[in-house]
Coordinates of C-alpha atoms (C1' of nucleotides) in Angstrom, one line a residue:
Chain A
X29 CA 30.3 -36.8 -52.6
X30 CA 32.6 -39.9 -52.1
X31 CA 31.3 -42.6 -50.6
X32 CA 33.9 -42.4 -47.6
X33 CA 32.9 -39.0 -47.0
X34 CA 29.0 -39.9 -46.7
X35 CA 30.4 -43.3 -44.3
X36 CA 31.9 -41.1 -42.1
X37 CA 29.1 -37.7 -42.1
X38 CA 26.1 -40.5 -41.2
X39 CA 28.5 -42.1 -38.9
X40 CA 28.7 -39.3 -36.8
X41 CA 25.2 -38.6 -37.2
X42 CA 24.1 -41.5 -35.9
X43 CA 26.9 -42.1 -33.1
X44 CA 26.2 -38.9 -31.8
X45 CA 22.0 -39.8 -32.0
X46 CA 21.8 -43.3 -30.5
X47 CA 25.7 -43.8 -29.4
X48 CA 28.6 -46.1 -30.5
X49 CA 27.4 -49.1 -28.8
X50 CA 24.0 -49.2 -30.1
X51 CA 24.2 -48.2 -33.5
X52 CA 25.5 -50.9 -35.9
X53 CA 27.4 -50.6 -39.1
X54 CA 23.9 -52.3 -41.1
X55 CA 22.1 -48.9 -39.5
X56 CA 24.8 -46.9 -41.2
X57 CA 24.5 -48.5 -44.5
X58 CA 20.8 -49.2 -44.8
X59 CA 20.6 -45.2 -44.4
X60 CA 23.4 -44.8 -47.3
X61 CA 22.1 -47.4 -49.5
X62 CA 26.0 -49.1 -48.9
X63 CA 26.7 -52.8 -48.6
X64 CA 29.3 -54.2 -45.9
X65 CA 31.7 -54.6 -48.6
X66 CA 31.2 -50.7 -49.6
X67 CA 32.2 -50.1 -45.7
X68 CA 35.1 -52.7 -45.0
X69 CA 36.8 -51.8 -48.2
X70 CA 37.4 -48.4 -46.7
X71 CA 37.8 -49.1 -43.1
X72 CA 39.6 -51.5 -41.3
X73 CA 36.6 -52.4 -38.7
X74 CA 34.1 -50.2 -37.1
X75 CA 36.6 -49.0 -33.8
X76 CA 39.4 -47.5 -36.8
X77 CA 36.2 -46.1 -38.1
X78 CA 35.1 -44.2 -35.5
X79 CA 38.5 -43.1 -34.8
X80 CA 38.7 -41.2 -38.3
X81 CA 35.5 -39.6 -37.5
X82 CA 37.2 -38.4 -34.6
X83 CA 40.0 -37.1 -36.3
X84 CA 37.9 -36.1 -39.2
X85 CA 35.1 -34.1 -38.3
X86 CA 34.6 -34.1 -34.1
X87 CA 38.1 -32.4 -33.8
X88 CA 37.3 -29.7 -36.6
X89 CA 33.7 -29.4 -35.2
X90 CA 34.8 -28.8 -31.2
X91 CA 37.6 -26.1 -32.7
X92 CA 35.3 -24.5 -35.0
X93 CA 32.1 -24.2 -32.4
X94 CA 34.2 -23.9 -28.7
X95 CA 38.3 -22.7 -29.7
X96 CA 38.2 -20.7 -33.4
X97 CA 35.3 -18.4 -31.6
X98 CA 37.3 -17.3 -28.4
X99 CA 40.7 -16.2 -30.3
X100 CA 41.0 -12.6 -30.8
X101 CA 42.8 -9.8 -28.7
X102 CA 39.5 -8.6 -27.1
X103 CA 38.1 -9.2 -23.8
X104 CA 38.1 -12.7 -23.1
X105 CA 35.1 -13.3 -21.2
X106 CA 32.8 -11.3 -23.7
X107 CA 34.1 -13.6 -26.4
X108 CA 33.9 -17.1 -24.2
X109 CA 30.4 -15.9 -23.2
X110 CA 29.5 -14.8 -26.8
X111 CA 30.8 -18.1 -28.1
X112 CA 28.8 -20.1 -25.3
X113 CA 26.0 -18.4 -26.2
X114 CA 26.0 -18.9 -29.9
X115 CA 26.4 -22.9 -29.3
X116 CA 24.0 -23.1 -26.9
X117 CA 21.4 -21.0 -29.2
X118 CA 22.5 -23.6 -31.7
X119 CA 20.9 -26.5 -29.7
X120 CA 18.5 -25.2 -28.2
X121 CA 17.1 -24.4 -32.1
X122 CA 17.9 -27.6 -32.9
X123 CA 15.1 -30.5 -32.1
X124 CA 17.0 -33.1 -32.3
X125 CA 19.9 -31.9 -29.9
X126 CA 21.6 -34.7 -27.2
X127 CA 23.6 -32.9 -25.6
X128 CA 27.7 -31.7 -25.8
X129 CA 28.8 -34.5 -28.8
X130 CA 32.3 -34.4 -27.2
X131 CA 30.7 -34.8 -23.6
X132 CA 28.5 -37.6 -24.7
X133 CA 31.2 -39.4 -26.4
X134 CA 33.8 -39.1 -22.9
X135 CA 31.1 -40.5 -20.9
X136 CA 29.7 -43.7 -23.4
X137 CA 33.7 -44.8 -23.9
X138 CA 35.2 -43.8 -20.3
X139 CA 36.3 -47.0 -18.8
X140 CA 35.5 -49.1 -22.1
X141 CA 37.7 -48.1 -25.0
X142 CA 41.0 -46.2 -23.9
X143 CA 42.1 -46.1 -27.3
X144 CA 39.4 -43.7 -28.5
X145 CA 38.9 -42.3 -24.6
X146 CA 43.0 -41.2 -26.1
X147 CA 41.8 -39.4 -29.2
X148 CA 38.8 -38.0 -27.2
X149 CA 40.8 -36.9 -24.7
X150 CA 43.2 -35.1 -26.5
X151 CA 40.7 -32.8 -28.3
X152 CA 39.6 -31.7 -24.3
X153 CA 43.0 -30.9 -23.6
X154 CA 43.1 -28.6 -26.8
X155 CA 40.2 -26.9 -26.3
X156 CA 41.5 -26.6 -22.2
X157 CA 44.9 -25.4 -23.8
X158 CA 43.5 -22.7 -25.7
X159 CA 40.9 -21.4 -23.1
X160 CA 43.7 -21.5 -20.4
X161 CA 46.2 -19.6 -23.0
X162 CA 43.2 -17.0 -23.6
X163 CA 42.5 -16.3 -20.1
X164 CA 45.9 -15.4 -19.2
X165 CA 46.4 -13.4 -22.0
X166 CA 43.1 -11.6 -21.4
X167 CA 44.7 -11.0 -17.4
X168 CA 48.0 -9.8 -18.8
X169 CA 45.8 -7.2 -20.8
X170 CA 44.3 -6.1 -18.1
X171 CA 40.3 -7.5 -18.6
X172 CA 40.9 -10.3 -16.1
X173 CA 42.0 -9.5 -12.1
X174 CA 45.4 -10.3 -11.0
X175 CA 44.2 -13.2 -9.0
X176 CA 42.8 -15.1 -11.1
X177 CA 43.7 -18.4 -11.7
X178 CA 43.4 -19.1 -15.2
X179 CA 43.4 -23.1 -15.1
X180 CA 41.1 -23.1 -12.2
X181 CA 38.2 -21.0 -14.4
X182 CA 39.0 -23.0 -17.0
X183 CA 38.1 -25.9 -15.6
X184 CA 35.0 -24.5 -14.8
X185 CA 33.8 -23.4 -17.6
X186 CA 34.4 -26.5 -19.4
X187 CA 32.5 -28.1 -16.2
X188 CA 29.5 -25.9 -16.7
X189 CA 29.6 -26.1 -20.3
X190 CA 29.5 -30.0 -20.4
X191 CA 27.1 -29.7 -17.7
X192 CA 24.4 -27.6 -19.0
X193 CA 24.0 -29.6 -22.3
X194 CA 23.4 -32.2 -20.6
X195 CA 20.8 -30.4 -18.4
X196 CA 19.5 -29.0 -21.8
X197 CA 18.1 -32.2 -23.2
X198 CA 16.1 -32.9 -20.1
X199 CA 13.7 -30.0 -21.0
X200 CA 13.0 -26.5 -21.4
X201 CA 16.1 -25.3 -23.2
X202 CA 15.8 -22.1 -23.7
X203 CA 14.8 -21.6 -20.0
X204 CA 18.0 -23.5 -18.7
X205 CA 20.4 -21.4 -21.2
X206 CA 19.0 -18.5 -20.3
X207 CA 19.5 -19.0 -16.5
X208 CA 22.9 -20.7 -17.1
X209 CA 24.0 -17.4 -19.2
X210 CA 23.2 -15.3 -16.3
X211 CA 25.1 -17.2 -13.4
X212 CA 27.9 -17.4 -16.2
X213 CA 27.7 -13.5 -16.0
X214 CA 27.8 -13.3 -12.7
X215 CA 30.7 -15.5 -12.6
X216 CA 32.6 -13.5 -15.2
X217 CA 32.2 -10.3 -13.1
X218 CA 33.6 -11.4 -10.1
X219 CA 36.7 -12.2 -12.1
X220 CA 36.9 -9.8 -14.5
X221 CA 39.8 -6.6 -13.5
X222 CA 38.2 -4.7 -10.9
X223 CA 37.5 -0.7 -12.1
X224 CA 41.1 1.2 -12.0
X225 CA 39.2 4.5 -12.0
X226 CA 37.5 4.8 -8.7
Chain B
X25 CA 21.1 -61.4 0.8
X26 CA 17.8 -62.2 -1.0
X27 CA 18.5 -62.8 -4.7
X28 CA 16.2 -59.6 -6.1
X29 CA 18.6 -57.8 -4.0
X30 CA 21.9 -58.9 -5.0
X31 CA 20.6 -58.7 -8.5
X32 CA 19.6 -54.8 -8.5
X33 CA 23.3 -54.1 -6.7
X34 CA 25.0 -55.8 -8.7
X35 CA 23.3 -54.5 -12.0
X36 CA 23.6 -51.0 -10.8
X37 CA 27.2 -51.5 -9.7
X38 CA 27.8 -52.9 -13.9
X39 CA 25.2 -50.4 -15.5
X40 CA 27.4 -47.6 -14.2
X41 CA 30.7 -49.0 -14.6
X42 CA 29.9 -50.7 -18.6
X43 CA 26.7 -48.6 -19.4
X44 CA 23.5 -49.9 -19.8
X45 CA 23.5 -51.2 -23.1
X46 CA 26.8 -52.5 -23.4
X47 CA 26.4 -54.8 -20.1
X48 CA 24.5 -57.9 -20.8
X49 CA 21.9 -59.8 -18.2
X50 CA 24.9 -62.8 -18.8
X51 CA 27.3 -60.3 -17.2
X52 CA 25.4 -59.8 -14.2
X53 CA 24.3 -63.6 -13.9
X54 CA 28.1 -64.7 -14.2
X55 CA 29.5 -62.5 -11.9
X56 CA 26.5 -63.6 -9.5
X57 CA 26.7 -67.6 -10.1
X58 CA 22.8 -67.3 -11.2
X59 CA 20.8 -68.7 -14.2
X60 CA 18.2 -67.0 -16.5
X61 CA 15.7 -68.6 -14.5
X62 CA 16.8 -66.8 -11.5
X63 CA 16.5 -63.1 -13.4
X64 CA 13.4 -63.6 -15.0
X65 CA 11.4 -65.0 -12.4
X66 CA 12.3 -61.9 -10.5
X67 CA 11.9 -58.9 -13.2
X68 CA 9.8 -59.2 -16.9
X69 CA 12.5 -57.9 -19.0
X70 CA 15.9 -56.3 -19.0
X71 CA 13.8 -52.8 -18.8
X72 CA 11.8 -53.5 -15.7
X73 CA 14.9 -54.7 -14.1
X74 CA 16.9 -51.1 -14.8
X75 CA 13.5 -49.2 -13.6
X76 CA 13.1 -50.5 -10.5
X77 CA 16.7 -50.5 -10.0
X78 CA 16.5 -46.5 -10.3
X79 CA 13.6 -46.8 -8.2
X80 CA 14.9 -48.5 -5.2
X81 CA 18.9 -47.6 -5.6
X82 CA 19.8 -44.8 -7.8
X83 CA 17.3 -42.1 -6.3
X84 CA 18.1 -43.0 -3.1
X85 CA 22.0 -42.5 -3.4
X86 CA 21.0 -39.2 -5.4
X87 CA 19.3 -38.4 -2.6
X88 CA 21.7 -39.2 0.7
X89 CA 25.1 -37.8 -1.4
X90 CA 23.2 -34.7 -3.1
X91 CA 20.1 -34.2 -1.5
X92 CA 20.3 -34.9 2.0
X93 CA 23.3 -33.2 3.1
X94 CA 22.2 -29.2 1.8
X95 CA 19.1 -29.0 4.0
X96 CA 18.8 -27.6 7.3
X97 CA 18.9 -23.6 8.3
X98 CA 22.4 -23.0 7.8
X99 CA 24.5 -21.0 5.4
X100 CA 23.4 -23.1 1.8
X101 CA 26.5 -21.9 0.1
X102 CA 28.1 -23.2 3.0
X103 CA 26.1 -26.6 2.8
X104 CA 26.4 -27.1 -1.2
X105 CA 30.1 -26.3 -0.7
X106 CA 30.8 -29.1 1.8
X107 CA 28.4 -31.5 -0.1
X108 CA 30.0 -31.2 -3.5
X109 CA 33.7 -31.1 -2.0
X110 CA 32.7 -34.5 0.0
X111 CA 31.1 -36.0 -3.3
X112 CA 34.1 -35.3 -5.2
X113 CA 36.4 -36.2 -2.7
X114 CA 34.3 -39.7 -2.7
X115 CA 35.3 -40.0 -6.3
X116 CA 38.5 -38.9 -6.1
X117 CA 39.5 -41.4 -4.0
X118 CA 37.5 -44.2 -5.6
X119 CA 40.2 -45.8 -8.7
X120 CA 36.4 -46.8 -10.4
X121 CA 35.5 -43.8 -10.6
X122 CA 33.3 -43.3 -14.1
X123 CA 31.6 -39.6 -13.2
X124 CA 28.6 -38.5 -12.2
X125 CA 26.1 -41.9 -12.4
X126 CA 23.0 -39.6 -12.9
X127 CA 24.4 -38.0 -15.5
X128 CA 25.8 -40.9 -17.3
X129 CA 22.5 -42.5 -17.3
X130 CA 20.7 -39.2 -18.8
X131 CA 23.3 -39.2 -21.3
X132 CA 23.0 -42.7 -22.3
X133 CA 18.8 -42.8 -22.4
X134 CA 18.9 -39.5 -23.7
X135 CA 16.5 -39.8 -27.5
X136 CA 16.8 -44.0 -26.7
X137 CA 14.5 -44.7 -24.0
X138 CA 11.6 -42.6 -23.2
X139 CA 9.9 -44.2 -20.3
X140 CA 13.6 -44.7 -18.6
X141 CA 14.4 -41.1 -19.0
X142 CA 10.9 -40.0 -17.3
X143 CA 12.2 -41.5 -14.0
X144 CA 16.0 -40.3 -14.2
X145 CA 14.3 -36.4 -15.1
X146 CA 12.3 -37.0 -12.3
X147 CA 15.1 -37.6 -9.7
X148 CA 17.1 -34.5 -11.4
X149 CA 13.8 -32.6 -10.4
X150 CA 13.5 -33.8 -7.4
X151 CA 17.6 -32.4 -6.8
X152 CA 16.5 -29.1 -8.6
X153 CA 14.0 -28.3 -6.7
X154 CA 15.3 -29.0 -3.4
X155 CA 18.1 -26.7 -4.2
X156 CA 15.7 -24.1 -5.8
X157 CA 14.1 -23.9 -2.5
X158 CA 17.6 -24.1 0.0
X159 CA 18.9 -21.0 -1.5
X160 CA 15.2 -19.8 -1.6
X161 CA 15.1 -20.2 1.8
X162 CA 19.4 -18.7 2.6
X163 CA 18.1 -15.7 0.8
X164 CA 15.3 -15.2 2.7
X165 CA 18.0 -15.5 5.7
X166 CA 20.1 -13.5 4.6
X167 CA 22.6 -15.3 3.5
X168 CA 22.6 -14.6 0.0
X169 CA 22.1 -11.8 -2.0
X170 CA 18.7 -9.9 -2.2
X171 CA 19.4 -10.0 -6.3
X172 CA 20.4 -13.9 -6.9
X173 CA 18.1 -15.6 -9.3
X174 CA 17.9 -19.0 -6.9
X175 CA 16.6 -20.9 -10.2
X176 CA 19.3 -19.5 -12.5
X177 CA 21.5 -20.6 -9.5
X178 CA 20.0 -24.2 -9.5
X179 CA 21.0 -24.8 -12.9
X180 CA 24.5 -23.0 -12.8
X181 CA 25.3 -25.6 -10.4
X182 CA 24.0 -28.5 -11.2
X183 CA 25.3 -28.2 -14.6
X184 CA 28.8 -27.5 -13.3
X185 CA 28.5 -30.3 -11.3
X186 CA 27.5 -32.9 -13.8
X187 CA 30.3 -31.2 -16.0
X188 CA 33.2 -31.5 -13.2
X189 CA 32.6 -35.1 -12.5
X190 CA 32.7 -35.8 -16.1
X191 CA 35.7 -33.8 -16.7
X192 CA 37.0 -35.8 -13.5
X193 CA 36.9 -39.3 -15.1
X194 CA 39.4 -38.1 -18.0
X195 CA 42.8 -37.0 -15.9
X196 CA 43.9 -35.4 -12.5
X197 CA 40.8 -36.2 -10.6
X198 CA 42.0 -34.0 -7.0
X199 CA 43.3 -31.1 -9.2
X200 CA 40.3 -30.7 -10.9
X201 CA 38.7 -30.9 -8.0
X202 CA 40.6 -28.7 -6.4
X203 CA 40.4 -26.1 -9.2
X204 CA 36.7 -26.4 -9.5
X205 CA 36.2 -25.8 -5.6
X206 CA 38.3 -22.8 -6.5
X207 CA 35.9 -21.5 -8.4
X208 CA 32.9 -22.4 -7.0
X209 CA 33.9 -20.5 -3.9
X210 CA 34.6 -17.7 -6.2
X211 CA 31.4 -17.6 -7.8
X212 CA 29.1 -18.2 -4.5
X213 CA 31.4 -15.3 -2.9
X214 CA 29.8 -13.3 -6.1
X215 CA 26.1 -13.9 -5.1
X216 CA 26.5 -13.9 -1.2
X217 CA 24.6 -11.2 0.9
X218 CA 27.1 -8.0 0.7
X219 CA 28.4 -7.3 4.4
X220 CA 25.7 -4.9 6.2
X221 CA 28.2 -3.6 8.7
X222 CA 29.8 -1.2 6.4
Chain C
dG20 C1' 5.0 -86.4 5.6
dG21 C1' 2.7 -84.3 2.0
dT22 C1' 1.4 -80.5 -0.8
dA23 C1' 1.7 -76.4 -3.1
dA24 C1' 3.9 -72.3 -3.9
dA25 C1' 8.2 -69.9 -4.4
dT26 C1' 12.6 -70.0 -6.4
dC27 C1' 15.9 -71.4 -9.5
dC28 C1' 18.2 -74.1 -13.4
dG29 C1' 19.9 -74.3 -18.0
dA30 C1' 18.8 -75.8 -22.7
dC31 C1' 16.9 -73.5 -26.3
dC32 C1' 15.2 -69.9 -29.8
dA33 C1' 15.1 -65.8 -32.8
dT34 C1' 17.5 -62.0 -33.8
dG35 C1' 21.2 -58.9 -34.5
dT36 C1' 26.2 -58.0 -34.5
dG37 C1' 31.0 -57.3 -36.4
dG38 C1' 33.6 -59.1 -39.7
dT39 C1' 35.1 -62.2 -44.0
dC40 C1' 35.1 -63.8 -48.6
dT41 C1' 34.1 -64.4 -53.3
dC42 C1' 32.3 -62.3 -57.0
dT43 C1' 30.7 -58.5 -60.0
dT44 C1' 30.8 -53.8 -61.6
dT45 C1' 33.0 -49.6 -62.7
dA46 C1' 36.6 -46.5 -63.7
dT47 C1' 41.4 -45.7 -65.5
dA48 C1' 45.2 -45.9 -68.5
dG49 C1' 47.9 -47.7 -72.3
Chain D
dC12 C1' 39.7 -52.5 -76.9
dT13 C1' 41.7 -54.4 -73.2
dA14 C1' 44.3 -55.1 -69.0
dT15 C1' 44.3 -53.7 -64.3
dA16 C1' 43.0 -51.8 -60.2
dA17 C1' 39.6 -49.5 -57.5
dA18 C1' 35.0 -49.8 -55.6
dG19 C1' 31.1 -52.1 -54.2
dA20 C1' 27.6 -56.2 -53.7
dG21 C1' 25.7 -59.5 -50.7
dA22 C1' 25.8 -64.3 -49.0
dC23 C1' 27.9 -66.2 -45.2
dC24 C1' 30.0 -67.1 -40.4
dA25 C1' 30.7 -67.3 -35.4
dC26 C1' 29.2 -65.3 -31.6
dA27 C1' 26.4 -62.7 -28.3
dT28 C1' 22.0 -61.0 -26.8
dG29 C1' 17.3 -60.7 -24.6
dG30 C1' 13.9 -63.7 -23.7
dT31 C1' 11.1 -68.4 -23.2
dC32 C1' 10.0 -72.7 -21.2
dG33 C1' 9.6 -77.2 -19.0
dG34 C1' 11.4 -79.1 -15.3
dA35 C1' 14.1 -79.5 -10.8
dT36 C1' 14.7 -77.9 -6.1
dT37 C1' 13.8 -75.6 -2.0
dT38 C1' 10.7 -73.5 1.3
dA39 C1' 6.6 -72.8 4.0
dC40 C1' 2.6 -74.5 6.0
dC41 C1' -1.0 -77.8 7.4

DNA sequence: GGTAAATCCGACCATGTGGTCTCTTTATAG
DNA sequence: CTATAAAGAGACCACATGGTCGGATTTACC
């Protein structure tokens, strides 16, 4: 693999592990094996680095795990809380799990770095963009009541979502996904379109 | 103001607003007209400092804005409503607003600094269990549904919560807010004791 | 007033950081 | 084979950080 390629997979790696702040290019490159001038030839300093990790691999890994899953013309809510589930099964099968990467990230820059809280930012508003877009068009099909209001669960279930993988790492899991899966059930069905045939 | 004291308010007041690790001792010394002398005749290291500092400070705001405010024998969906409205309309109104500070910390420790993260997870027990046993105790009154899971609830909404106030630092503060309430009402309207008088 | 303890000062140290620069190696093309 | 550019090595720099230490100053108490 090219030598950029590796830069930026450990970079992520790590950033997402121990954080921006407190991991330092000489980490990145004792893991690689890389010298600074391997790293500086390719990037300009480390904030443009991290910014092409963003582009790179955070946005494609946020649409891949949390938008791709919830496209489709089926009911919205089974795919949002299939596609919740599925992520969350992810972490809690993986050891070394910290939490929502795009979550951590918003609260380590917010207030320090506006140029990456921009990029960081922009990938929330795409994944609220698309969850808004599917919950309307899941009402105007006639899964969702009329009253719902389509931003407003929206930004809940990006609230709960960022919320419960932070809770995650704390401890126990599996326990807090399975309890969060429930309440997000019990959330669902008090919006979804009430039964025509009474 | 005794020194100690001035130190820990200050430090909290920068560890929240820069993060932990990207805030040095200097930073707080500057902006206090102190020495090194000063801080280390008062703490043993940069750690001890941040400890007690969650000890005396942090748990005790956890407590009055989250804790304090859902006991009593009323209505708990009526209780947590009003608290989390009032500690979002706190931050709402605050320009330095940075999220949730309990959550930020957990984030930030989370995989770094094991003996720091026992005592945030111990003040996010100390929340989860109070709330565990309010709605415990509104079911038992009747206010909430015979069915509701009141640990499943716990985490629904202290995830949300932690998630709202990070989403809350990024753009529109109040219309989150004001969407979130939205739905909170929504989904405590969904687990509330059905109406016996039918 | 004197004494001792509490409090604070600030120079200093070792270490780690992001970043630069010169030089060497490796690939590419004619 | 050779000229040329891409890619990488690693010594070096300026600066910041957490922490130490001997000394100065203030306070409390007899």
């Amino acid at each position: 693999m090219a030598t950029m390629q590796r830069l930026q997979n450990t970079g992520l790696e790590l950033f997402y592990a121990q954080g921006y702040y407190d991991t330092s290019i000489d980490d990145i490159l004792k893991k690689l094996d890389l010298s600074k001038g391997a790293f500086y030839y390719h990037f300009d300093s480390k904030e443009d680095y991290f910014i092409q990790i963003i582009q790179n691999l955070l946005a494609r890994k946020i649409y891949s795990t949390l938008i791709e899953p919830i496209e489709g013309h089926d009911n919205p809510l089974t795919l949002i809380t299939k596609c919740f589930d599925d992520a969350m099964e992810t972490a809690v099968h993986n050891e070394m799990d910290y939490g929502c990467i795009l979550s951590n990230f918003l609260t380590e820059f917010n207030g320090k770095n506006e140029v990456i809280m921009r990029h960081l930012n922009e990938i929330v508003t795409v994944w609220e963009v698309n969850l808004v877009t599917t919950l309307q068009k899941g009402k105007f099909n006639g899964y969702l009541d009329r009253h719902v209001d389509c931003e407003a669960a929206a930004t809940f279930l990006m609230s709960s979502y960022f919320g419960v993988r932070t809770l995650m790492t704390s401890a126990a899991p599996s326990a807090k996904k399975y309890r969060f899966m429930s309440q997000l059930r019990q959330y669902f069905k008090s919006i979804e379109a009430k039964s025509v045939n009474s």
